[in-house]
XYZ file of C-alpha atoms in Angstrom:
152
model
C 54.937 -58.701 74.123
C 53.894 -56.424 77.070
C 50.916 -55.237 75.112
C 47.966 -57.552 75.424
C 46.611 -56.342 71.573
C 47.233 -58.348 68.747
C 47.866 -56.801 65.454
C 46.630 -57.873 62.093
C 48.828 -59.598 59.800
C 48.271 -57.540 56.120
C 47.505 -59.936 53.167
C 46.805 -58.788 49.680
C 44.629 -60.396 47.291
C 44.104 -59.788 43.601
C 40.917 -60.741 41.141
C 43.282 -60.486 37.923
C 40.569 -60.467 34.736
C 41.215 -61.497 31.192
C 37.821 -60.929 29.419
C 35.173 -62.861 31.436
C 37.704 -64.942 33.270
C 39.184 -64.899 36.851
C 42.720 -66.082 37.503
C 42.092 -68.274 40.301
C 44.408 -70.738 42.215
C 44.354 -74.446 44.143
C 45.942 -74.039 47.452
C 48.347 -77.104 47.837
C 47.276 -79.836 50.002
C 50.529 -78.995 52.487
C 49.319 -75.538 53.154
C 48.050 -75.014 56.888
C 44.835 -73.065 56.080
C 42.457 -74.349 53.427
C 44.516 -76.755 51.764
C 42.616 -77.553 48.320
C 40.314 -74.576 48.279
C 40.070 -72.482 44.980
C 41.118 -68.935 45.706
C 42.439 -65.807 44.203
C 46.468 -65.371 44.148
C 48.022 -63.385 46.954
C 49.743 -63.173 50.525
C 51.159 -61.358 53.449
C 52.902 -57.840 52.532
C 56.609 -58.043 53.112
C 58.811 -55.500 54.326
C 60.530 -55.461 50.900
C 57.454 -54.199 49.225
C 58.910 -50.543 49.716
C 57.364 -47.589 51.287
C 55.321 -46.279 49.060
C 51.884 -48.089 47.315
C 52.985 -51.005 49.427
C 49.688 -52.945 49.135
C 49.501 -52.664 45.389
C 53.290 -53.258 45.177
C 52.649 -56.407 47.304
C 50.088 -57.951 45.304
C 51.519 -57.383 41.928
C 54.477 -59.234 42.894
C 52.659 -61.922 44.522
C 50.504 -62.654 41.639
C 53.517 -62.368 39.259
C 55.244 -65.064 42.026
C 52.674 -67.613 42.272
C 51.215 -67.548 38.737
C 53.530 -65.972 36.381
C 50.932 -63.491 35.325
C 51.462 -59.732 35.362
C 48.971 -57.291 36.392
C 48.274 -53.703 35.632
C 49.529 -51.003 37.598
C 46.029 -49.435 38.196
C 44.610 -51.916 40.617
C 41.001 -51.093 41.993
C 40.504 -51.621 45.662
C 37.146 -53.982 46.214
C 37.153 -54.690 49.883
C 39.031 -55.464 53.414
C 37.975 -57.710 55.724
C 39.339 -59.558 58.585
C 39.490 -63.023 59.624
C 41.274 -65.478 61.864
C 44.172 -68.223 60.905
C 43.591 -71.517 61.910
C 46.190 -70.745 65.177
C 44.082 -67.565 66.178
C 46.172 -65.148 64.187
C 44.241 -62.125 62.975
C 44.500 -61.036 59.322
C 43.319 -58.273 57.468
C 42.667 -59.310 53.780
C 42.665 -56.599 51.330
C 41.186 -57.243 47.553
C 42.198 -55.691 44.244
C 40.611 -55.854 41.088
C 43.480 -55.838 38.304
C 43.599 -56.431 34.706
C 45.577 -59.035 33.182
C 48.748 -57.577 31.347
C 51.122 -60.669 29.916
C 52.030 -63.725 30.879
C 51.171 -67.791 30.757
C 50.172 -69.476 34.199
C 52.791 -71.316 35.459
C 53.192 -72.683 39.258
C 56.325 -71.656 40.601
C 55.484 -72.254 44.223
C 54.290 -75.724 44.239
C 54.520 -76.188 48.038
C 51.989 -73.157 47.904
C 49.925 -73.670 44.755
C 48.595 -76.779 43.378
C 46.881 -75.463 40.299
C 45.775 -72.338 38.138
C 42.867 -71.996 36.465
C 41.406 -68.971 34.120
C 37.370 -69.382 35.472
C 34.543 -67.254 35.007
C 32.204 -66.206 37.473
C 29.613 -69.237 37.027
C 32.281 -71.857 37.269
C 33.768 -70.099 40.445
C 30.418 -70.067 41.832
C 29.362 -73.397 40.928
C 32.736 -74.951 42.133
C 32.818 -77.556 45.187
C 36.150 -75.948 46.448
C 34.997 -72.296 46.229
C 34.784 -70.930 49.759
C 31.847 -68.637 50.587
C 34.342 -65.917 51.002
C 35.326 -66.325 47.231
C 31.999 -66.441 46.318
C 30.902 -63.262 48.123
C 34.076 -61.700 46.309
C 33.302 -62.628 43.167
C 29.473 -60.990 43.737
C 30.809 -57.953 45.014
C 33.177 -57.442 41.965
C 30.288 -58.569 39.860
C 28.228 -55.626 41.239
C 31.310 -53.369 41.217
C 32.007 -54.015 37.571
C 28.046 -52.899 36.548
C 28.383 -50.064 38.916
C 31.480 -48.760 37.071
C 30.496 -49.570 33.573
C 32.788 -52.282 32.987
C 31.162 -55.525 31.119
C 30.458 -58.471 33.063
């Protein structure tokens, strides 16, 4: 690489809401970064995610692949933030809020997902495997839902 600058990997996450519960996954123990952590479903944006509305397409695809759950097409942008993987690779995470449409949780990629749960805000905030970034996102989503008139 002739340019000294590094580019970010784009990753999308979705806080899927069903009533007062959020869809969360437990990352598999074999995952390199954050094994066993409680997280929202999502992953890297792939070339096949298309040209238009690529972030929303990627996150809906990934939620369906990881959990068997379909999410509403009208996703709400919540935040973007950056971090580094354990190998130093820079990542930009783009978090969306989506409404559950259909499907029953199922683990289709056991090498990535150890468990799937529907959890309330309080359950997530109290969970020992919930990283601070997930807790921050839950609080941000709660404030967003209150500001936009959604019931918590």
